[in-house]
Amino acid sequence: MNTPMTTHTTHTAHALSTTAYRPTSTLQTIWLIARRQMLEAMRGRTTVTMLIFSLALLTGMVWFTLRPLVDTPNPGSFAGTMIAFYLSYVGLLNSQSSIGVAAGVFAGDKERGCLLPLLVTPASNIALFVGKLLGAVLPALLYTLIGVVVYFGELVLFFHPQILSLVPVLLSVLIILLTVAFALFGAVVASVISSRVSTFQAAQTYGSLVTTVLWIGFFVLVFTAASWGLWIFSLAVAGIYALDILLLIFSATTWRREEVMAKL
């Protein structure tokens, strides 16, 4: 008499146990890691202070250096080139904070003792690296967006709306894409260094070298864009994105996770 009820109860319990556990997808895992990293990065005073400093510096640059160029009767293409150049400066100055954050994503967690709980999860190396990378880059890109909006707002406020007609649109778009590509590249390199050194200070030291190299490479590309032609400049930007992806995959696949866990 009780057999059907028992069988029904067993099936119900099995269905509940099956539906209760749903493995987290790779995208969900990446977002959880990235969100935690972003919250930590945006709580820090350093990045906020850097944003305020960059905005104040930007205001002075726009008012004192662009004014002599724009206030002439015929500003010409040189004024537009300088406007684009300052756009690249705004982007790079605000996006480089991703390197400092990425330098501590692994080494900093090691020192705080919160890396091991993450390593024992089923998350793959790719998910760990991508999540940490996004957590370092997305706040920096948010600050970059704020800087760009403030920059164009100051151009209109300090001068006149017609100044926007001097902006080289295609070059400006490529500069913004280049800013994102360099932010990703710097963060990838810094996170790779962070995953392979034992202290946060060491990761920061190497990360500062990465920042210096990026500044030089960035401005070389921007200044030579006019002589190369925009299509070659576009290929260079696409090549940096491809390098970002290849470097991320190579770093994640060659990272010896078990050795790191054994040392913690």
PDB file of C-alpha atoms in Angstrom:
ATOM      1  CA  MET A   1       0.000   0.000   0.000  1.00  0.00           C
ATOM      2  CA  ASN A   2       2.788   2.407   0.832  1.00  0.00           C
ATOM      3  CA  THR A   3       4.899   1.490  -2.170  1.00  0.00           C
ATOM      4  CA  PRO A   4       3.464   4.078  -4.633  1.00  0.00           C
ATOM      5  CA  MET A   5       3.724   6.831  -2.033  1.00  0.00           C
ATOM      6  CA  THR A   6       7.260   5.822  -1.168  1.00  0.00           C
ATOM      7  CA  THR A   7       8.182   5.721  -4.832  1.00  0.00           C
ATOM      8  CA  HIS A   8       6.611   9.154  -5.399  1.00  0.00           C
ATOM      9  CA  THR A   9       8.447  10.558  -2.390  1.00  0.00           C
ATOM     10  CA  THR A  10      11.726   9.136  -3.634  1.00  0.00           C
ATOM     11  CA  HIS A  11      11.240  10.630  -7.089  1.00  0.00           C
ATOM     12  CA  THR A  12      10.297  13.987  -5.559  1.00  0.00           C
ATOM     13  CA  ALA A  13      13.384  14.026  -3.357  1.00  0.00           C
ATOM     14  CA  HIS A  14      15.561  13.076  -6.324  1.00  0.00           C
ATOM     15  CA  ALA A  15      14.033  15.868  -8.426  1.00  0.00           C
ATOM     16  CA  LEU A  16      14.582  18.395  -5.653  1.00  0.00           C
ATOM     17  CA  SER A  17      18.187  17.319  -5.176  1.00  0.00           C
ATOM     18  CA  THR A  18      18.748  17.513  -8.914  1.00  0.00           C
ATOM     19  CA  THR A  19      17.287  20.977  -9.307  1.00  0.00           C
ATOM     20  CA  ALA A  20      18.765  22.334  -6.093  1.00  0.00           C
ATOM     21  CA  TYR A  21      22.338  22.117  -7.361  1.00  0.00           C
ATOM     22  CA  ARG A  22      22.987  24.034 -10.522  1.00  0.00           C
ATOM     23  CA  PRO A  23      26.654  24.372 -11.431  1.00  0.00           C
ATOM     24  CA  THR A  24      27.660  27.947 -12.046  1.00  0.00           C
ATOM     25  CA  SER A  25      28.375  28.664 -15.699  1.00  0.00           C
ATOM     26  CA  THR A  26      31.710  30.027 -16.843  1.00  0.00           C
ATOM     27  CA  LEU A  27      30.225  33.456 -17.574  1.00  0.00           C
ATOM     28  CA  GLN A  28      28.615  33.587 -14.129  1.00  0.00           C
ATOM     29  CA  THR A  29      31.908  32.611 -12.510  1.00  0.00           C
ATOM     30  CA  ILE A  30      33.778  35.278 -14.474  1.00  0.00           C
ATOM     31  CA  TRP A  31      31.243  37.928 -13.442  1.00  0.00           C
ATOM     32  CA  LEU A  32      31.335  36.923  -9.758  1.00  0.00           C
ATOM     33  CA  ILE A  33      35.132  37.191  -9.705  1.00  0.00           C
ATOM     34  CA  ALA A  34      35.083  40.444 -11.672  1.00  0.00           C
ATOM     35  CA  ARG A  35      32.418  42.012  -9.445  1.00  0.00           C
ATOM     36  CA  ARG A  36      34.369  41.229  -6.284  1.00  0.00           C
ATOM     37  CA  GLN A  37      37.528  42.663  -7.827  1.00  0.00           C
ATOM     38  CA  MET A  38      35.733  45.792  -9.043  1.00  0.00           C
ATOM     39  CA  LEU A  39      34.262  46.508  -5.618  1.00  0.00           C
ATOM     40  CA  GLU A  40      37.700  46.221  -4.054  1.00  0.00           C
ATOM     41  CA  ALA A  41      39.247  48.472  -6.697  1.00  0.00           C
ATOM     42  CA  MET A  42      36.583  51.172  -6.456  1.00  0.00           C
ATOM     43  CA  ARG A  43      36.749  51.267  -2.665  1.00  0.00           C
ATOM     44  CA  GLY A  44      40.389  52.260  -2.798  1.00  0.00           C
ATOM     45  CA  ARG A  45      41.246  55.911  -2.336  1.00  0.00           C
ATOM     46  CA  THR A  46      44.139  55.799  -4.785  1.00  0.00           C
ATOM     47  CA  THR A  47      42.031  55.409  -7.935  1.00  0.00           C
ATOM     48  CA  VAL A  48      39.532  58.074  -6.858  1.00  0.00           C
ATOM     49  CA  THR A  49      42.358  60.474  -5.978  1.00  0.00           C
ATOM     50  CA  MET A  50      43.967  59.779  -9.353  1.00  0.00           C
ATOM     51  CA  LEU A  51      40.684  60.551 -11.118  1.00  0.00           C
ATOM     52  CA  ILE A  52      40.305  63.884  -9.308  1.00  0.00           C
ATOM     53  CA  PHE A  53      43.923  64.780 -10.067  1.00  0.00           C
ATOM     54  CA  SER A  54      43.571  63.893 -13.745  1.00  0.00           C
ATOM     55  CA  LEU A  55      40.401  65.980 -14.091  1.00  0.00           C
ATOM     56  CA  ALA A  56      42.054  68.988 -12.449  1.00  0.00           C
ATOM     57  CA  LEU A  57      45.123  68.592 -14.669  1.00  0.00           C
ATOM     58  CA  LEU A  58      42.888  68.253 -17.707  1.00  0.00           C
ATOM     59  CA  THR A  59      41.116  71.520 -16.899  1.00  0.00           C
ATOM     60  CA  GLY A  60      44.413  73.378 -16.720  1.00  0.00           C
ATOM     61  CA  MET A  61      45.679  71.840 -19.953  1.00  0.00           C
ATOM     62  CA  VAL A  62      42.525  72.709 -21.877  1.00  0.00           C
ATOM     63  CA  TRP A  63      42.420  76.299 -20.624  1.00  0.00           C
ATOM     64  CA  PHE A  64      46.094  77.256 -20.860  1.00  0.00           C
ATOM     65  CA  THR A  65      47.430  75.206 -23.777  1.00  0.00           C
ATOM     66  CA  LEU A  66      44.531  74.755 -26.195  1.00  0.00           C
ATOM     67  CA  ARG A  67      43.242  78.305 -25.887  1.00  0.00           C
ATOM     68  CA  PRO A  68      46.050  79.933 -27.932  1.00  0.00           C
ATOM     69  CA  LEU A  69      45.396  77.427 -30.725  1.00  0.00           C
ATOM     70  CA  VAL A  70      41.627  77.597 -30.786  1.00  0.00           C
ATOM     71  CA  ASP A  71      41.226  81.359 -30.382  1.00  0.00           C
ATOM     72  CA  THR A  72      42.997  82.119 -33.668  1.00  0.00           C
ATOM     73  CA  PRO A  73      40.808  83.214 -36.610  1.00  0.00           C
ATOM     74  CA  ASN A  74      41.520  80.010 -38.544  1.00  0.00           C
ATOM     75  CA  PRO A  75      42.509  77.232 -36.111  1.00  0.00           C
ATOM     76  CA  GLY A  76      43.184  74.750 -38.903  1.00  0.00           C
ATOM     77  CA  SER A  77      43.972  71.052 -38.766  1.00  0.00           C
ATOM     78  CA  PHE A  78      46.785  71.449 -36.252  1.00  0.00           C
ATOM     79  CA  ALA A  79      44.285  72.501 -33.574  1.00  0.00           C
ATOM     80  CA  GLY A  80      42.216  69.413 -34.363  1.00  0.00           C
ATOM     81  CA  THR A  81      45.302  67.220 -34.089  1.00  0.00           C
ATOM     82  CA  MET A  82      46.115  68.697 -30.690  1.00  0.00           C
ATOM     83  CA  ILE A  83      42.542  68.140 -29.530  1.00  0.00           C
ATOM     84  CA  ALA A  84      42.885  64.483 -30.513  1.00  0.00           C
ATOM     85  CA  PHE A  85      46.275  64.314 -28.803  1.00  0.00           C
ATOM     86  CA  TYR A  86      44.815  65.606 -25.537  1.00  0.00           C
ATOM     87  CA  LEU A  87      42.043  63.041 -25.908  1.00  0.00           C
ATOM     88  CA  SER A  88      44.707  60.330 -25.964  1.00  0.00           C
ATOM     89  CA  TYR A  89      46.325  61.864 -22.899  1.00  0.00           C
ATOM     90  CA  VAL A  90      42.988  61.857 -21.045  1.00  0.00           C
ATOM     91  CA  GLY A  91      42.364  58.239 -21.975  1.00  0.00           C
ATOM     92  CA  LEU A  92      45.779  56.963 -21.027  1.00  0.00           C
ATOM     93  CA  LEU A  93      46.010  58.921 -17.790  1.00  0.00           C
ATOM     94  CA  ASN A  94      42.743  57.491 -16.484  1.00  0.00           C
ATOM     95  CA  SER A  95      43.004  53.970 -17.887  1.00  0.00           C
ATOM     96  CA  GLN A  96      46.456  53.237 -16.471  1.00  0.00           C
ATOM     97  CA  SER A  97      44.909  52.639 -13.037  1.00  0.00           C
ATOM     98  CA  SER A  98      43.992  49.183 -14.361  1.00  0.00           C
ATOM     99  CA  ILE A  99      47.689  48.263 -14.259  1.00  0.00           C
ATOM    100  CA  GLY A 100      48.020  49.093 -10.570  1.00  0.00           C
ATOM    101  CA  VAL A 101      44.892  47.111  -9.720  1.00  0.00           C
ATOM    102  CA  ALA A 102      45.894  44.169 -11.917  1.00  0.00           C
ATOM    103  CA  ALA A 103      49.325  44.065 -10.269  1.00  0.00           C
ATOM    104  CA  GLY A 104      47.648  43.102  -7.005  1.00  0.00           C
ATOM    105  CA  VAL A 105      44.927  40.743  -8.174  1.00  0.00           C
ATOM    106  CA  PHE A 106      46.961  37.631  -7.400  1.00  0.00           C
ATOM    107  CA  ALA A 107      49.934  38.810  -5.339  1.00  0.00           C
ATOM    108  CA  GLY A 108      47.732  40.985  -3.132  1.00  0.00           C
ATOM    109  CA  ASP A 109      45.285  38.133  -2.548  1.00  0.00           C
ATOM    110  CA  LYS A 110      48.216  35.881  -1.614  1.00  0.00           C
ATOM    111  CA  GLU A 111      49.392  38.278   1.071  1.00  0.00           C
ATOM    112  CA  ARG A 112      45.867  38.746   2.437  1.00  0.00           C
ATOM    113  CA  GLY A 113      45.287  34.995   2.492  1.00  0.00           C
ATOM    114  CA  CYS A 114      42.167  35.117   0.311  1.00  0.00           C
ATOM    115  CA  LEU A 115      43.553  33.504  -2.843  1.00  0.00           C
ATOM    116  CA  LEU A 116      43.403  29.872  -1.721  1.00  0.00           C
ATOM    117  CA  PRO A 117      39.588  29.779  -1.269  1.00  0.00           C
ATOM    118  CA  LEU A 118      39.294  30.973  -4.855  1.00  0.00           C
ATOM    119  CA  LEU A 119      41.779  28.442  -6.215  1.00  0.00           C
ATOM    120  CA  VAL A 120      39.982  25.442  -4.667  1.00  0.00           C
ATOM    121  CA  THR A 121      36.772  26.320  -6.516  1.00  0.00           C
ATOM    122  CA  PRO A 122      35.925  24.557  -9.802  1.00  0.00           C
ATOM    123  CA  ALA A 123      36.597  27.810 -11.689  1.00  0.00           C
ATOM    124  CA  SER A 124      39.002  27.283 -14.581  1.00  0.00           C
ATOM    125  CA  ASN A 125      42.226  29.206 -15.032  1.00  0.00           C
ATOM    126  CA  ILE A 126      40.663  31.103 -17.934  1.00  0.00           C
ATOM    127  CA  ALA A 127      37.696  32.128 -15.751  1.00  0.00           C
ATOM    128  CA  LEU A 128      40.038  33.248 -12.971  1.00  0.00           C
ATOM    129  CA  PHE A 129      42.240  35.322 -15.263  1.00  0.00           C
ATOM    130  CA  VAL A 130      39.354  36.844 -17.247  1.00  0.00           C
ATOM    131  CA  GLY A 131      37.417  37.654 -14.074  1.00  0.00           C
ATOM    132  CA  LYS A 132      40.423  39.255 -12.412  1.00  0.00           C
ATOM    133  CA  LEU A 133      41.257  41.129 -15.615  1.00  0.00           C
ATOM    134  CA  LEU A 134      37.752  42.542 -16.033  1.00  0.00           C
ATOM    135  CA  GLY A 135      37.687  43.509 -12.373  1.00  0.00           C
ATOM    136  CA  ALA A 136      40.832  45.565 -12.927  1.00  0.00           C
ATOM    137  CA  VAL A 137      39.928  47.056 -16.320  1.00  0.00           C
ATOM    138  CA  LEU A 138      36.239  47.971 -16.017  1.00  0.00           C
ATOM    139  CA  PRO A 139      36.662  50.560 -13.212  1.00  0.00           C
ATOM    140  CA  ALA A 140      39.561  52.127 -15.115  1.00  0.00           C
ATOM    141  CA  LEU A 141      37.448  52.335 -18.269  1.00  0.00           C
ATOM    142  CA  LEU A 142      34.641  53.930 -16.257  1.00  0.00           C
ATOM    143  CA  TYR A 143      37.071  56.600 -15.053  1.00  0.00           C
ATOM    144  CA  THR A 144      38.269  57.011 -18.626  1.00  0.00           C
ATOM    145  CA  LEU A 145      34.701  57.559 -19.825  1.00  0.00           C
ATOM    146  CA  ILE A 146      34.207  60.202 -17.132  1.00  0.00           C
ATOM    147  CA  GLY A 147      37.424  61.917 -18.214  1.00  0.00           C
ATOM    148  CA  VAL A 148      36.425  61.930 -21.901  1.00  0.00           C
ATOM    149  CA  VAL A 149      32.970  63.357 -21.137  1.00  0.00           C
ATOM    150  CA  VAL A 150      34.488  66.067 -18.933  1.00  0.00           C
ATOM    151  CA  TYR A 151      37.083  66.847 -21.619  1.00  0.00           C
ATOM    152  CA  PHE A 152      34.549  67.452 -24.382  1.00  0.00           C
ATOM    153  CA  GLY A 153      32.310  69.297 -21.944  1.00  0.00           C
ATOM    154  CA  GLU A 154      35.157  71.668 -21.100  1.00  0.00           C
ATOM    155  CA  LEU A 155      35.903  72.229 -24.779  1.00  0.00           C
ATOM    156  CA  VAL A 156      32.324  73.376 -25.345  1.00  0.00           C
ATOM    157  CA  LEU A 157      32.174  75.341 -22.092  1.00  0.00           C
ATOM    158  CA  PHE A 158      35.504  77.157 -22.418  1.00  0.00           C
ATOM    159  CA  PHE A 159      35.271  77.905 -26.125  1.00  0.00           C
ATOM    160  CA  HIS A 160      32.184  77.367 -28.302  1.00  0.00           C
ATOM    161  CA  PRO A 161      30.194  74.367 -29.585  1.00  0.00           C
ATOM    162  CA  GLN A 162      31.654  74.856 -33.066  1.00  0.00           C
ATOM    163  CA  ILE A 163      34.990  73.644 -31.732  1.00  0.00           C
ATOM    164  CA  LEU A 164      33.684  70.102 -32.043  1.00  0.00           C
ATOM    165  CA  SER A 165      33.831  70.515 -35.821  1.00  0.00           C
ATOM    166  CA  LEU A 166      37.634  70.587 -35.514  1.00  0.00           C
ATOM    167  CA  VAL A 167      37.742  67.135 -33.900  1.00  0.00           C
ATOM    168  CA  PRO A 168      39.046  64.448 -36.304  1.00  0.00           C
ATOM    169  CA  VAL A 169      36.286  61.886 -35.762  1.00  0.00           C
ATOM    170  CA  LEU A 170      37.950  58.749 -37.146  1.00  0.00           C
ATOM    171  CA  LEU A 171      41.251  59.458 -35.414  1.00  0.00           C
ATOM    172  CA  SER A 172      39.429  60.140 -32.136  1.00  0.00           C
ATOM    173  CA  VAL A 173      37.537  56.837 -32.386  1.00  0.00           C
ATOM    174  CA  LEU A 174      40.780  54.986 -33.061  1.00  0.00           C
ATOM    175  CA  ILE A 175      42.412  56.709 -30.082  1.00  0.00           C
ATOM    176  CA  ILE A 176      39.594  55.597 -27.802  1.00  0.00           C
ATOM    177  CA  LEU A 177      39.864  52.030 -29.120  1.00  0.00           C
ATOM    178  CA  LEU A 178      43.616  52.207 -28.637  1.00  0.00           C
ATOM    179  CA  THR A 179      43.107  53.386 -25.054  1.00  0.00           C
ATOM    180  CA  VAL A 180      40.955  50.344 -24.296  1.00  0.00           C
ATOM    181  CA  ALA A 181      43.454  48.031 -26.024  1.00  0.00           C
ATOM    182  CA  PHE A 182      46.381  49.422 -24.049  1.00  0.00           C
ATOM    183  CA  ALA A 183      44.416  49.242 -20.786  1.00  0.00           C
ATOM    184  CA  LEU A 184      43.732  45.575 -21.493  1.00  0.00           C
ATOM    185  CA  PHE A 185      47.325  44.908 -22.499  1.00  0.00           C
ATOM    186  CA  GLY A 186      48.777  46.587 -19.423  1.00  0.00           C
ATOM    187  CA  ALA A 187      46.315  44.791 -17.143  1.00  0.00           C
ATOM    188  CA  VAL A 188      47.037  41.413 -18.757  1.00  0.00           C
ATOM    189  CA  VAL A 189      50.795  41.844 -18.374  1.00  0.00           C
ATOM    190  CA  ALA A 190      50.413  43.095 -14.793  1.00  0.00           C
ATOM    191  CA  SER A 191      48.106  40.217 -13.852  1.00  0.00           C
ATOM    192  CA  VAL A 192      50.540  37.710 -15.365  1.00  0.00           C
ATOM    193  CA  ILE A 193      53.344  39.225 -13.288  1.00  0.00           C
ATOM    194  CA  SER A 194      51.100  39.230 -10.212  1.00  0.00           C
ATOM    195  CA  SER A 195      50.281  35.549 -10.650  1.00  0.00           C
ATOM    196  CA  ARG A 196      53.957  34.605 -10.758  1.00  0.00           C
ATOM    197  CA  VAL A 197      55.500  36.719  -7.975  1.00  0.00           C
ATOM    198  CA  SER A 198      55.038  36.244  -4.261  1.00  0.00           C
ATOM    199  CA  THR A 199      54.594  39.812  -3.001  1.00  0.00           C
ATOM    200  CA  PHE A 200      52.408  42.756  -3.927  1.00  0.00           C
ATOM    201  CA  GLN A 201      55.393  45.122  -3.783  1.00  0.00           C
ATOM    202  CA  ALA A 202      57.229  43.109  -6.429  1.00  0.00           C
ATOM    203  CA  ALA A 203      54.143  43.098  -8.648  1.00  0.00           C
ATOM    204  CA  GLN A 204      53.804  46.879  -8.266  1.00  0.00           C
ATOM    205  CA  THR A 205      57.465  47.415  -9.143  1.00  0.00           C
ATOM    206  CA  TYR A 206      57.209  45.428 -12.355  1.00  0.00           C
ATOM    207  CA  GLY A 207      53.813  47.012 -13.062  1.00  0.00           C
ATOM    208  CA  SER A 208      55.350  50.497 -12.989  1.00  0.00           C
ATOM    209  CA  LEU A 209      57.806  49.401 -15.668  1.00  0.00           C
ATOM    210  CA  VAL A 210      54.887  48.189 -17.765  1.00  0.00           C
ATOM    211  CA  THR A 211      53.226  51.591 -17.347  1.00  0.00           C
ATOM    212  CA  THR A 212      56.322  53.408 -18.587  1.00  0.00           C
ATOM    213  CA  VAL A 213      56.617  51.209 -21.659  1.00  0.00           C
ATOM    214  CA  LEU A 214      52.924  51.662 -22.443  1.00  0.00           C
ATOM    215  CA  TRP A 215      53.133  55.452 -22.236  1.00  0.00           C
ATOM    216  CA  ILE A 216      56.001  55.485 -24.706  1.00  0.00           C
ATOM    217  CA  GLY A 217      54.372  53.031 -27.097  1.00  0.00           C
ATOM    218  CA  PHE A 218      51.001  54.772 -26.915  1.00  0.00           C
ATOM    219  CA  PHE A 219      52.277  58.227 -27.819  1.00  0.00           C
ATOM    220  CA  VAL A 220      54.545  56.844 -30.535  1.00  0.00           C
ATOM    221  CA  LEU A 221      51.507  55.268 -32.181  1.00  0.00           C
ATOM    222  CA  VAL A 222      49.399  58.431 -31.851  1.00  0.00           C
ATOM    223  CA  PHE A 223      52.097  60.761 -33.195  1.00  0.00           C
ATOM    224  CA  THR A 224      52.936  58.501 -36.129  1.00  0.00           C
ATOM    225  CA  ALA A 225      49.277  57.974 -37.085  1.00  0.00           C
ATOM    226  CA  ALA A 226      49.370  60.984 -39.419  1.00  0.00           C
ATOM    227  CA  SER A 227      52.416  59.725 -41.318  1.00  0.00           C
ATOM    228  CA  TRP A 228      51.345  56.070 -41.367  1.00  0.00           C
ATOM    229  CA  GLY A 229      47.816  56.667 -42.493  1.00  0.00           C
ATOM    230  CA  LEU A 230      44.701  55.799 -40.506  1.00  0.00           C
ATOM    231  CA  TRP A 231      44.302  52.367 -42.071  1.00  0.00           C
ATOM    232  CA  ILE A 232      47.733  51.256 -40.815  1.00  0.00           C
ATOM    233  CA  PHE A 233      46.897  52.806 -37.459  1.00  0.00           C
ATOM    234  CA  SER A 234      43.680  50.737 -37.468  1.00  0.00           C
ATOM    235  CA  LEU A 235      45.669  47.566 -38.142  1.00  0.00           C
ATOM    236  CA  ALA A 236      47.986  48.405 -35.251  1.00  0.00           C
ATOM    237  CA  VAL A 237      45.004  48.794 -32.902  1.00  0.00           C
ATOM    238  CA  ALA A 238      43.498  45.486 -34.098  1.00  0.00           C
ATOM    239  CA  GLY A 239      46.886  43.808 -33.626  1.00  0.00           C
ATOM    240  CA  ILE A 240      47.053  44.974 -30.000  1.00  0.00           C
ATOM    241  CA  TYR A 241      43.606  43.496 -29.312  1.00  0.00           C
ATOM    242  CA  ALA A 242      44.707  40.202 -30.848  1.00  0.00           C
ATOM    243  CA  LEU A 243      47.870  40.280 -28.739  1.00  0.00           C
ATOM    244  CA  ASP A 244      45.753  40.870 -25.634  1.00  0.00           C
ATOM    245  CA  ILE A 245      43.682  37.754 -26.298  1.00  0.00           C
ATOM    246  CA  LEU A 246      46.682  35.554 -27.147  1.00  0.00           C
ATOM    247  CA  LEU A 247      48.622  36.701 -24.097  1.00  0.00           C
ATOM    248  CA  LEU A 248      45.643  36.074 -21.816  1.00  0.00           C
ATOM    249  CA  ILE A 249      45.076  32.550 -23.154  1.00  0.00           C
ATOM    250  CA  PHE A 250      48.786  31.691 -23.015  1.00  0.00           C
ATOM    251  CA  SER A 251      49.138  32.982 -19.469  1.00  0.00           C
ATOM    252  CA  ALA A 252      46.079  31.113 -18.205  1.00  0.00           C
ATOM    253  CA  THR A 253      47.043  27.818 -19.830  1.00  0.00           C
ATOM    254  CA  THR A 254      50.656  27.910 -18.627  1.00  0.00           C
ATOM    255  CA  TRP A 255      49.865  29.032 -15.073  1.00  0.00           C
ATOM    256  CA  ARG A 256      50.698  26.250 -12.616  1.00  0.00           C
ATOM    257  CA  ARG A 257      47.778  26.534 -10.273  1.00  0.00           C
ATOM    258  CA  GLU A 258      48.669  23.487  -8.177  1.00  0.00           C
ATOM    259  CA  GLU A 259      52.132  24.850  -7.419  1.00  0.00           C
ATOM    260  CA  VAL A 260      50.629  28.119  -6.212  1.00  0.00           C
ATOM    261  CA  MET A 261      48.185  26.234  -3.968  1.00  0.00           C
ATOM    262  CA  ALA A 262      50.992  24.137  -2.542  1.00  0.00           C
ATOM    263  CA  LYS A 263      52.917  27.275  -1.516  1.00  0.00           C
ATOM    264  CA  LEU A 264      49.959  28.913   0.222  1.00  0.00           C
TER     265      LEU A 264
END
